[in-house]
Amino acid sequence: LHDALPISRTVNIPAGGISAKAQDTIQSQRLVLTTEYGTVMAQCGPSNGRGRRECVLLRAGGDRYASMSKAEAEDQGAFVMKTISGLRLVFCGSFNSEDKVISVVDGSGRLVAKTGSVSSLMASEKAGTDVEPPPQHVYRLWVAPLVDVGLVLCGLLCIQHFL
């Protein structure tokens, strides 16, 4: 795991403020990520298969792109995403804590994304006393260059809502 994460994009996400809407269908419940104009970007939801609990990520057109499930014994407490192209991402961290500090590493162990609450991050940074505190339950997502921010975001949503 590399200590330095070159940041290409930073996204502040207010809890519940993501352009994702839950859809209940007869088959399953899913989250649909859309643009502000209503264009579907991606979908995710629990798998209809039996056995192991799994979440599937679908492209805008509805074809399967990746699956996500609780990690095997070697990565206890983590979640693993596998895409159809063979990419493997491991999500690990404090999923149930208030700060939601989560790291995402690729198959080679390279840190590709991380999250944390804005309030805890500001407390750890050197902030002046005249800085207004951020609203509660706002989280920051850092994603390394050339990493699909939508894929990471869908993974986080799967963990929070379905796994």
Short mmCIF file of N, CA and C in Angstrom, two decimals:
data_model
loop_
_atom_site.label_atom_id
_atom_site.label_comp_id
_atom_site.label_asym_id
_atom_site.label_seq_id
_atom_site.Cartn_x
_atom_site.Cartn_y
_atom_site.Cartn_z
N LEU A 1 0.86 -1.18 0.00
CA LEU A 1 0.00 0.00 0.00
C LEU A 1 0.89 1.23 0.00
N HIS A 2 0.70 2.08 -0.96
CA HIS A 2 1.49 3.29 -1.05
C HIS A 2 0.94 4.35 -0.11
N ASP A 3 1.81 5.12 0.50
CA ASP A 3 1.38 6.16 1.43
C ASP A 3 0.83 7.37 0.70
N ALA A 4 1.40 7.71 -0.42
CA ALA A 4 0.98 8.92 -1.14
C ALA A 4 -0.09 8.56 -2.16
N LEU A 5 -1.12 9.35 -2.25
CA LEU A 5 -2.19 9.16 -3.22
C LEU A 5 -2.26 10.42 -4.06
N PRO A 6 -1.79 10.38 -5.31
CA PRO A 6 -1.91 11.57 -6.15
C PRO A 6 -3.39 11.78 -6.49
N ILE A 7 -3.90 12.90 -6.12
CA ILE A 7 -5.33 13.16 -6.27
C ILE A 7 -5.60 13.87 -7.58
N SER A 8 -6.54 13.32 -8.35
CA SER A 8 -6.92 14.00 -9.58
C SER A 8 -8.29 14.65 -9.44
N ARG A 9 -9.12 14.08 -8.59
CA ARG A 9 -10.46 14.63 -8.39
C ARG A 9 -10.85 14.51 -6.94
N THR A 10 -11.50 15.51 -6.41
CA THR A 10 -12.04 15.47 -5.06
C THR A 10 -13.52 15.80 -5.17
N VAL A 11 -14.33 14.98 -4.53
CA VAL A 11 -15.77 15.16 -4.59
C VAL A 11 -16.29 15.26 -3.17
N ASN A 12 -16.99 16.34 -2.83
CA ASN A 12 -17.67 16.43 -1.55
C ASN A 12 -19.08 15.91 -1.74
N ILE A 13 -19.45 14.93 -0.93
CA ILE A 13 -20.75 14.28 -1.10
C ILE A 13 -21.57 14.46 0.17
N PRO A 14 -22.64 15.28 0.12
CA PRO A 14 -23.52 15.35 1.28
C PRO A 14 -24.30 14.05 1.40
N ALA A 15 -24.42 13.53 2.61
CA ALA A 15 -25.16 12.28 2.80
C ALA A 15 -26.58 12.46 2.28
N GLY A 16 -27.02 11.55 1.45
CA GLY A 16 -28.35 11.63 0.88
C GLY A 16 -28.45 12.62 -0.26
N GLY A 17 -27.37 13.29 -0.64
CA GLY A 17 -27.43 14.29 -1.68
C GLY A 17 -26.90 13.82 -3.02
N ILE A 18 -26.69 12.52 -3.16
CA ILE A 18 -26.19 11.98 -4.41
C ILE A 18 -27.35 11.85 -5.38
N SER A 19 -27.07 12.08 -6.67
CA SER A 19 -28.12 11.92 -7.67
C SER A 19 -28.32 10.44 -7.95
N ALA A 20 -28.78 9.75 -6.95
CA ALA A 20 -29.09 8.33 -7.08
C ALA A 20 -30.48 8.15 -6.54
N LYS A 21 -31.28 7.42 -7.26
CA LYS A 21 -32.63 7.19 -6.77
C LYS A 21 -32.88 5.70 -6.67
N ALA A 22 -33.50 5.30 -5.59
CA ALA A 22 -33.80 3.89 -5.42
C ALA A 22 -35.03 3.57 -6.25
N GLN A 23 -34.97 2.45 -6.93
CA GLN A 23 -36.11 1.99 -7.70
C GLN A 23 -36.51 0.64 -7.17
N ASP A 24 -37.77 0.48 -6.83
CA ASP A 24 -38.29 -0.81 -6.42
C ASP A 24 -38.94 -1.43 -7.63
N THR A 25 -38.49 -2.60 -7.98
CA THR A 25 -39.12 -3.35 -9.05
C THR A 25 -39.58 -4.67 -8.48
N ILE A 26 -40.34 -5.40 -9.25
CA ILE A 26 -40.80 -6.70 -8.78
C ILE A 26 -39.60 -7.61 -8.55
N GLN A 27 -38.57 -7.48 -9.39
CA GLN A 27 -37.41 -8.36 -9.29
C GLN A 27 -36.49 -7.98 -8.14
N SER A 28 -36.15 -6.71 -8.00
CA SER A 28 -35.20 -6.32 -6.96
C SER A 28 -35.19 -4.81 -6.77
N GLN A 29 -34.52 -4.41 -5.72
CA GLN A 29 -34.33 -2.99 -5.46
C GLN A 29 -32.97 -2.62 -6.03
N ARG A 30 -32.83 -1.40 -6.58
CA ARG A 30 -31.56 -0.96 -7.14
C ARG A 30 -31.42 0.54 -7.02
N LEU A 31 -30.19 1.02 -7.11
CA LEU A 31 -29.90 2.44 -7.16
C LEU A 31 -29.55 2.78 -8.60
N VAL A 32 -30.08 3.89 -9.08
CA VAL A 32 -29.81 4.34 -10.44
C VAL A 32 -29.12 5.69 -10.34
N LEU A 33 -27.88 5.78 -10.85
CA LEU A 33 -27.14 7.03 -10.85
C LEU A 33 -27.47 7.78 -12.13
N THR A 34 -27.90 9.03 -11.99
CA THR A 34 -28.28 9.83 -13.14
C THR A 34 -27.57 11.17 -13.12
N THR A 35 -27.53 11.81 -14.28
CA THR A 35 -27.04 13.18 -14.35
C THR A 35 -28.15 14.09 -13.86
N GLU A 36 -27.87 15.37 -13.74
CA GLU A 36 -28.91 16.30 -13.30
C GLU A 36 -30.03 16.41 -14.32
N TYR A 37 -29.79 15.95 -15.57
CA TYR A 37 -30.80 16.00 -16.62
C TYR A 37 -31.56 14.69 -16.76
N GLY A 38 -31.28 13.72 -15.89
CA GLY A 38 -32.01 12.47 -15.91
C GLY A 38 -31.40 11.36 -16.75
N THR A 39 -30.23 11.59 -17.33
CA THR A 39 -29.57 10.56 -18.12
C THR A 39 -28.99 9.50 -17.19
N VAL A 40 -29.34 8.24 -17.42
CA VAL A 40 -28.84 7.15 -16.59
C VAL A 40 -27.36 6.94 -16.88
N MET A 41 -26.54 6.90 -15.83
CA MET A 41 -25.11 6.68 -15.95
C MET A 41 -24.72 5.26 -15.54
N ALA A 42 -25.33 4.74 -14.49
CA ALA A 42 -25.03 3.40 -13.99
C ALA A 42 -26.15 2.97 -13.05
N GLN A 43 -26.17 1.68 -12.77
CA GLN A 43 -27.15 1.12 -11.84
C GLN A 43 -26.44 0.10 -10.96
N CYS A 44 -26.92 -0.08 -9.75
CA CYS A 44 -26.38 -1.13 -8.89
C CYS A 44 -27.48 -1.63 -7.98
N GLY A 45 -27.35 -2.89 -7.61
CA GLY A 45 -28.34 -3.51 -6.74
C GLY A 45 -27.96 -4.93 -6.41
N PRO A 46 -28.73 -5.55 -5.52
CA PRO A 46 -28.42 -6.93 -5.12
C PRO A 46 -28.64 -7.88 -6.29
N SER A 47 -27.83 -8.93 -6.32
CA SER A 47 -27.95 -9.95 -7.35
C SER A 47 -29.19 -10.79 -7.10
N ASN A 48 -29.81 -11.23 -8.17
CA ASN A 48 -30.99 -12.09 -8.04
C ASN A 48 -30.61 -13.55 -7.80
N GLY A 49 -29.32 -13.85 -7.89
CA GLY A 49 -28.85 -15.23 -7.71
C GLY A 49 -28.99 -15.71 -6.28
N ARG A 50 -28.98 -16.99 -6.12
CA ARG A 50 -29.06 -17.59 -4.79
C ARG A 50 -27.66 -17.85 -4.26
N GLY A 51 -27.57 -18.07 -2.97
CA GLY A 51 -26.27 -18.38 -2.37
C GLY A 51 -25.61 -17.16 -1.80
N ARG A 52 -24.38 -16.92 -2.20
CA ARG A 52 -23.58 -15.83 -1.66
C ARG A 52 -24.22 -14.47 -1.93
N ARG A 53 -24.24 -13.63 -0.90
CA ARG A 53 -24.80 -12.28 -1.03
C ARG A 53 -23.89 -11.45 -1.91
N GLU A 54 -24.45 -10.86 -2.96
CA GLU A 54 -23.65 -10.16 -3.95
C GLU A 54 -24.42 -8.97 -4.49
N CYS A 55 -23.69 -7.96 -4.89
CA CYS A 55 -24.26 -6.78 -5.52
C CYS A 55 -23.72 -6.72 -6.94
N VAL A 56 -24.56 -6.34 -7.91
CA VAL A 56 -24.11 -6.22 -9.28
C VAL A 56 -24.14 -4.75 -9.70
N LEU A 57 -23.18 -4.37 -10.52
CA LEU A 57 -23.12 -3.03 -11.08
C LEU A 57 -23.41 -3.17 -12.56
N LEU A 58 -24.34 -2.35 -13.03
CA LEU A 58 -24.77 -2.41 -14.42
C LEU A 58 -24.42 -1.12 -15.14
N ARG A 59 -24.10 -1.24 -16.42
CA ARG A 59 -23.89 -0.06 -17.24
C ARG A 59 -25.23 0.63 -17.45
N ALA A 60 -25.19 1.81 -18.04
CA ALA A 60 -26.41 2.59 -18.27
C ALA A 60 -27.46 1.78 -19.02
N GLY A 61 -27.03 0.97 -20.00
CA GLY A 61 -27.95 0.16 -20.79
C GLY A 61 -28.47 -1.07 -20.08
N GLY A 62 -27.94 -1.40 -18.91
CA GLY A 62 -28.43 -2.53 -18.13
C GLY A 62 -27.57 -3.77 -18.20
N ASP A 63 -26.49 -3.77 -19.00
CA ASP A 63 -25.63 -4.95 -19.05
C ASP A 63 -24.66 -4.95 -17.87
N ARG A 64 -24.36 -6.14 -17.39
CA ARG A 64 -23.53 -6.32 -16.20
C ARG A 64 -22.10 -5.83 -16.46
N TYR A 65 -21.56 -5.08 -15.49
CA TYR A 65 -20.20 -4.58 -15.61
C TYR A 65 -19.29 -5.15 -14.51
N ALA A 66 -19.83 -5.30 -13.31
CA ALA A 66 -19.02 -5.77 -12.19
C ALA A 66 -19.91 -6.41 -11.14
N SER A 67 -19.28 -7.13 -10.24
CA SER A 67 -19.99 -7.68 -9.08
C SER A 67 -19.19 -7.35 -7.84
N MET A 68 -19.87 -7.33 -6.72
CA MET A 68 -19.23 -6.97 -5.46
C MET A 68 -19.79 -7.85 -4.35
N SER A 69 -18.90 -8.32 -3.47
CA SER A 69 -19.34 -9.16 -2.36
C SER A 69 -18.37 -9.01 -1.19
N LYS A 70 -18.78 -9.58 -0.06
CA LYS A 70 -17.91 -9.57 1.11
C LYS A 70 -16.68 -10.41 0.78
N ALA A 71 -15.52 -9.95 1.24
CA ALA A 71 -14.26 -10.61 0.92
C ALA A 71 -14.16 -11.97 1.59
N GLU A 72 -13.31 -12.80 1.01
CA GLU A 72 -13.00 -14.11 1.60
C GLU A 72 -12.22 -13.91 2.88
N ALA A 73 -11.87 -14.98 3.53
CA ALA A 73 -11.22 -14.94 4.84
C ALA A 73 -9.93 -14.11 4.87
N GLU A 74 -9.14 -14.11 3.76
CA GLU A 74 -7.86 -13.38 3.80
C GLU A 74 -8.03 -11.87 3.90
N ASP A 75 -9.17 -11.35 3.48
CA ASP A 75 -9.43 -9.91 3.55
C ASP A 75 -10.63 -9.65 4.46
N GLN A 76 -10.64 -10.26 5.63
CA GLN A 76 -11.79 -10.16 6.51
C GLN A 76 -12.18 -8.72 6.78
N GLY A 77 -13.50 -8.46 6.77
CA GLY A 77 -14.01 -7.12 7.02
C GLY A 77 -13.96 -6.22 5.81
N ALA A 78 -13.58 -6.76 4.67
CA ALA A 78 -13.46 -5.97 3.45
C ALA A 78 -14.49 -6.44 2.43
N PHE A 79 -14.61 -5.69 1.36
CA PHE A 79 -15.49 -6.03 0.25
C PHE A 79 -14.66 -6.01 -1.03
N VAL A 80 -14.96 -6.93 -1.95
CA VAL A 80 -14.19 -7.05 -3.17
C VAL A 80 -15.10 -6.83 -4.37
N MET A 81 -14.64 -5.98 -5.29
CA MET A 81 -15.33 -5.74 -6.55
C MET A 81 -14.51 -6.35 -7.67
N LYS A 82 -15.18 -7.07 -8.57
CA LYS A 82 -14.51 -7.65 -9.74
C LYS A 82 -15.28 -7.23 -10.98
N THR A 83 -14.56 -6.61 -11.94
CA THR A 83 -15.21 -6.19 -13.18
C THR A 83 -15.09 -7.30 -14.22
N ILE A 84 -15.88 -7.18 -15.29
CA ILE A 84 -15.82 -8.19 -16.34
C ILE A 84 -14.48 -8.16 -17.08
N SER A 85 -13.75 -7.05 -16.99
CA SER A 85 -12.43 -6.96 -17.63
C SER A 85 -11.32 -7.50 -16.74
N GLY A 86 -11.64 -7.93 -15.51
CA GLY A 86 -10.65 -8.52 -14.63
C GLY A 86 -10.10 -7.61 -13.55
N LEU A 87 -10.52 -6.34 -13.52
CA LEU A 87 -10.06 -5.42 -12.47
C LEU A 87 -10.62 -5.88 -11.13
N ARG A 88 -9.77 -5.84 -10.09
CA ARG A 88 -10.17 -6.22 -8.74
C ARG A 88 -9.89 -5.05 -7.82
N LEU A 89 -10.93 -4.57 -7.12
CA LEU A 89 -10.78 -3.50 -6.14
C LEU A 89 -11.21 -4.02 -4.78
N VAL A 90 -10.44 -3.71 -3.74
CA VAL A 90 -10.77 -4.12 -2.38
C VAL A 90 -11.09 -2.86 -1.58
N PHE A 91 -12.27 -2.84 -0.96
CA PHE A 91 -12.74 -1.74 -0.13
C PHE A 91 -12.59 -2.19 1.32
N CYS A 92 -11.79 -1.47 2.11
CA CYS A 92 -11.61 -1.83 3.51
C CYS A 92 -11.59 -0.56 4.37
N GLY A 93 -12.01 -0.72 5.61
CA GLY A 93 -12.00 0.43 6.50
C GLY A 93 -13.09 0.34 7.55
N SER A 94 -13.48 1.51 8.07
CA SER A 94 -14.48 1.60 9.14
C SER A 94 -15.84 1.92 8.54
N PHE A 95 -16.52 0.90 8.04
CA PHE A 95 -17.79 1.07 7.35
C PHE A 95 -18.91 1.53 8.26
N ASN A 96 -18.86 1.16 9.52
CA ASN A 96 -19.95 1.49 10.44
C ASN A 96 -19.66 2.69 11.33
N SER A 97 -18.48 3.26 11.23
CA SER A 97 -18.15 4.39 12.10
C SER A 97 -18.75 5.69 11.54
N GLU A 98 -18.76 6.69 12.35
CA GLU A 98 -19.27 8.01 11.96
C GLU A 98 -18.41 8.65 10.88
N ASP A 99 -17.10 8.39 10.91
CA ASP A 99 -16.20 9.04 9.97
C ASP A 99 -16.14 8.37 8.60
N LYS A 100 -16.55 7.10 8.49
CA LYS A 100 -16.55 6.36 7.21
C LYS A 100 -15.21 6.46 6.50
N VAL A 101 -14.13 6.17 7.21
CA VAL A 101 -12.81 6.18 6.62
C VAL A 101 -12.61 4.85 5.90
N ILE A 102 -12.57 4.90 4.58
CA ILE A 102 -12.49 3.70 3.75
C ILE A 102 -11.37 3.89 2.74
N SER A 103 -10.57 2.84 2.55
CA SER A 103 -9.53 2.83 1.53
C SER A 103 -9.91 1.83 0.45
N VAL A 104 -9.56 2.16 -0.78
CA VAL A 104 -9.81 1.27 -1.91
C VAL A 104 -8.46 0.98 -2.56
N VAL A 105 -8.10 -0.29 -2.66
CA VAL A 105 -6.84 -0.67 -3.27
C VAL A 105 -7.11 -1.58 -4.46
N ASP A 106 -6.22 -1.53 -5.44
CA ASP A 106 -6.37 -2.39 -6.62
C ASP A 106 -5.71 -3.74 -6.36
N GLY A 107 -5.71 -4.60 -7.37
CA GLY A 107 -5.16 -5.95 -7.23
C GLY A 107 -3.70 -6.01 -6.86
N SER A 108 -2.94 -4.96 -7.16
CA SER A 108 -1.52 -4.94 -6.81
C SER A 108 -1.27 -4.29 -5.45
N GLY A 109 -2.34 -3.88 -4.75
CA GLY A 109 -2.19 -3.27 -3.44
C GLY A 109 -1.99 -1.77 -3.47
N ARG A 110 -2.13 -1.15 -4.64
CA ARG A 110 -1.96 0.31 -4.78
C ARG A 110 -3.24 1.02 -4.33
N LEU A 111 -3.09 2.02 -3.47
CA LEU A 111 -4.21 2.82 -3.02
C LEU A 111 -4.75 3.64 -4.19
N VAL A 112 -6.04 3.45 -4.54
CA VAL A 112 -6.62 4.16 -5.68
C VAL A 112 -7.72 5.12 -5.28
N ALA A 113 -8.24 5.00 -4.06
CA ALA A 113 -9.28 5.93 -3.58
C ALA A 113 -9.37 5.84 -2.06
N LYS A 114 -9.89 6.89 -1.47
CA LYS A 114 -10.15 6.88 -0.03
C LYS A 114 -11.27 7.85 0.29
N THR A 115 -11.92 7.63 1.42
CA THR A 115 -13.01 8.48 1.86
C THR A 115 -12.77 8.91 3.31
N GLY A 116 -13.54 9.87 3.73
CA GLY A 116 -13.55 10.32 5.11
C GLY A 116 -14.54 11.46 5.26
N SER A 117 -15.00 11.69 6.48
CA SER A 117 -15.91 12.81 6.69
C SER A 117 -15.13 14.10 6.59
N VAL A 118 -15.74 15.13 6.06
CA VAL A 118 -15.08 16.42 5.91
C VAL A 118 -14.70 16.97 7.27
N SER A 119 -15.54 16.81 8.29
CA SER A 119 -15.24 17.36 9.61
C SER A 119 -14.02 16.71 10.22
N SER A 120 -13.87 15.40 10.10
CA SER A 120 -12.68 14.74 10.66
C SER A 120 -11.44 15.08 9.86
N LEU A 121 -11.58 15.24 8.56
CA LEU A 121 -10.44 15.59 7.74
C LEU A 121 -9.96 17.00 8.02
N MET A 122 -10.90 17.93 8.23
CA MET A 122 -10.52 19.30 8.53
C MET A 122 -9.84 19.39 9.89
N ALA A 123 -10.27 18.54 10.83
CA ALA A 123 -9.65 18.54 12.15
C ALA A 123 -8.20 18.08 12.06
N SER A 124 -7.93 17.16 11.11
CA SER A 124 -6.57 16.66 10.98
C SER A 124 -5.68 17.58 10.14
N GLU A 125 -6.31 18.47 9.35
CA GLU A 125 -5.54 19.42 8.55
C GLU A 125 -5.28 20.67 9.36
N LYS A 126 -4.34 21.47 8.90
CA LYS A 126 -4.05 22.73 9.59
C LYS A 126 -5.04 23.77 9.10
N ALA A 127 -6.11 23.95 9.84
CA ALA A 127 -7.14 24.92 9.48
C ALA A 127 -7.09 26.08 10.46
N GLY A 128 -7.31 27.26 9.95
CA GLY A 128 -7.33 28.46 10.78
C GLY A 128 -8.58 28.48 11.65
N THR A 129 -8.57 29.28 12.67
CA THR A 129 -9.71 29.33 13.58
C THR A 129 -10.90 30.05 12.98
N ASP A 130 -10.69 30.83 11.90
CA ASP A 130 -11.79 31.57 11.29
C ASP A 130 -12.51 30.76 10.21
N VAL A 131 -12.15 29.48 10.03
CA VAL A 131 -12.79 28.64 9.02
C VAL A 131 -14.12 28.12 9.58
N GLU A 132 -15.17 28.27 8.80
CA GLU A 132 -16.49 27.80 9.22
C GLU A 132 -16.52 26.28 9.18
N PRO A 133 -17.05 25.63 10.23
CA PRO A 133 -17.08 24.17 10.23
C PRO A 133 -18.04 23.65 9.14
N PRO A 134 -17.69 22.51 8.53
CA PRO A 134 -18.55 21.96 7.48
C PRO A 134 -19.82 21.34 8.07
N PRO A 135 -20.84 21.14 7.25
CA PRO A 135 -22.04 20.48 7.75
C PRO A 135 -21.72 19.04 8.15
N GLN A 136 -22.52 18.52 9.09
CA GLN A 136 -22.33 17.15 9.53
C GLN A 136 -22.69 16.19 8.41
N HIS A 137 -22.11 15.02 8.43
CA HIS A 137 -22.40 13.94 7.48
C HIS A 137 -22.13 14.33 6.03
N VAL A 138 -21.09 15.09 5.82
CA VAL A 138 -20.60 15.37 4.46
C VAL A 138 -19.29 14.61 4.33
N TYR A 139 -19.15 13.83 3.27
CA TYR A 139 -17.98 12.99 3.09
C TYR A 139 -17.21 13.42 1.86
N ARG A 140 -15.91 13.19 1.89
CA ARG A 140 -15.04 13.52 0.78
C ARG A 140 -14.51 12.21 0.19
N LEU A 141 -14.51 12.16 -1.12
CA LEU A 141 -14.00 11.00 -1.83
C LEU A 141 -12.83 11.45 -2.69
N TRP A 142 -11.65 10.85 -2.47
CA TRP A 142 -10.48 11.12 -3.29
C TRP A 142 -10.29 9.93 -4.22
N VAL A 143 -10.01 10.22 -5.48
CA VAL A 143 -9.79 9.16 -6.46
C VAL A 143 -8.50 9.48 -7.21
N ALA A 144 -7.65 8.47 -7.36
CA ALA A 144 -6.37 8.64 -8.04
C ALA A 144 -6.59 8.88 -9.53
N PRO A 145 -5.61 9.47 -10.20
CA PRO A 145 -5.72 9.68 -11.64
C PRO A 145 -5.95 8.36 -12.38
N LEU A 146 -6.74 8.44 -13.44
CA LEU A 146 -7.06 7.31 -14.31
C LEU A 146 -7.88 6.22 -13.65
N VAL A 147 -8.49 6.52 -12.51
CA VAL A 147 -9.39 5.57 -11.84
C VAL A 147 -10.81 6.07 -12.04
N ASP A 148 -11.71 5.15 -12.35
CA ASP A 148 -13.11 5.48 -12.63
C ASP A 148 -13.83 5.86 -11.33
N VAL A 149 -14.11 7.15 -11.15
CA VAL A 149 -14.76 7.62 -9.93
C VAL A 149 -16.17 7.02 -9.81
N GLY A 150 -16.85 6.80 -10.92
CA GLY A 150 -18.19 6.20 -10.88
C GLY A 150 -18.17 4.78 -10.36
N LEU A 151 -17.15 4.03 -10.72
CA LEU A 151 -17.01 2.65 -10.25
C LEU A 151 -16.80 2.62 -8.75
N VAL A 152 -15.94 3.51 -8.25
CA VAL A 152 -15.69 3.58 -6.81
C VAL A 152 -16.96 4.02 -6.08
N LEU A 153 -17.64 5.02 -6.60
CA LEU A 153 -18.87 5.52 -5.97
C LEU A 153 -19.95 4.43 -5.94
N CYS A 154 -20.12 3.71 -7.03
CA CYS A 154 -21.09 2.61 -7.05
C CYS A 154 -20.73 1.55 -6.02
N GLY A 155 -19.44 1.26 -5.89
CA GLY A 155 -19.00 0.29 -4.89
C GLY A 155 -19.37 0.73 -3.48
N LEU A 156 -19.13 1.99 -3.18
CA LEU A 156 -19.49 2.52 -1.85
C LEU A 156 -21.00 2.47 -1.61
N LEU A 157 -21.78 2.77 -2.64
CA LEU A 157 -23.24 2.71 -2.51
C LEU A 157 -23.72 1.28 -2.30
N CYS A 158 -23.11 0.33 -2.99
CA CYS A 158 -23.47 -1.09 -2.79
C CYS A 158 -23.21 -1.52 -1.35
N ILE A 159 -22.06 -1.13 -0.82
CA ILE A 159 -21.72 -1.51 0.56
C ILE A 159 -22.73 -0.91 1.52
N GLN A 160 -23.03 0.37 1.33
CA GLN A 160 -23.92 1.05 2.27
C GLN A 160 -25.36 0.55 2.20
N HIS A 161 -25.84 0.24 1.02
CA HIS A 161 -27.27 -0.08 0.88
C HIS A 161 -27.61 -1.56 0.71
N PHE A 162 -26.68 -2.37 0.23
CA PHE A 162 -27.06 -3.74 -0.12
C PHE A 162 -26.25 -4.84 0.54
N LEU A 163 -25.03 -4.56 0.99
CA LEU A 163 -24.19 -5.64 1.52
C LEU A 163 -24.06 -5.57 3.02
#
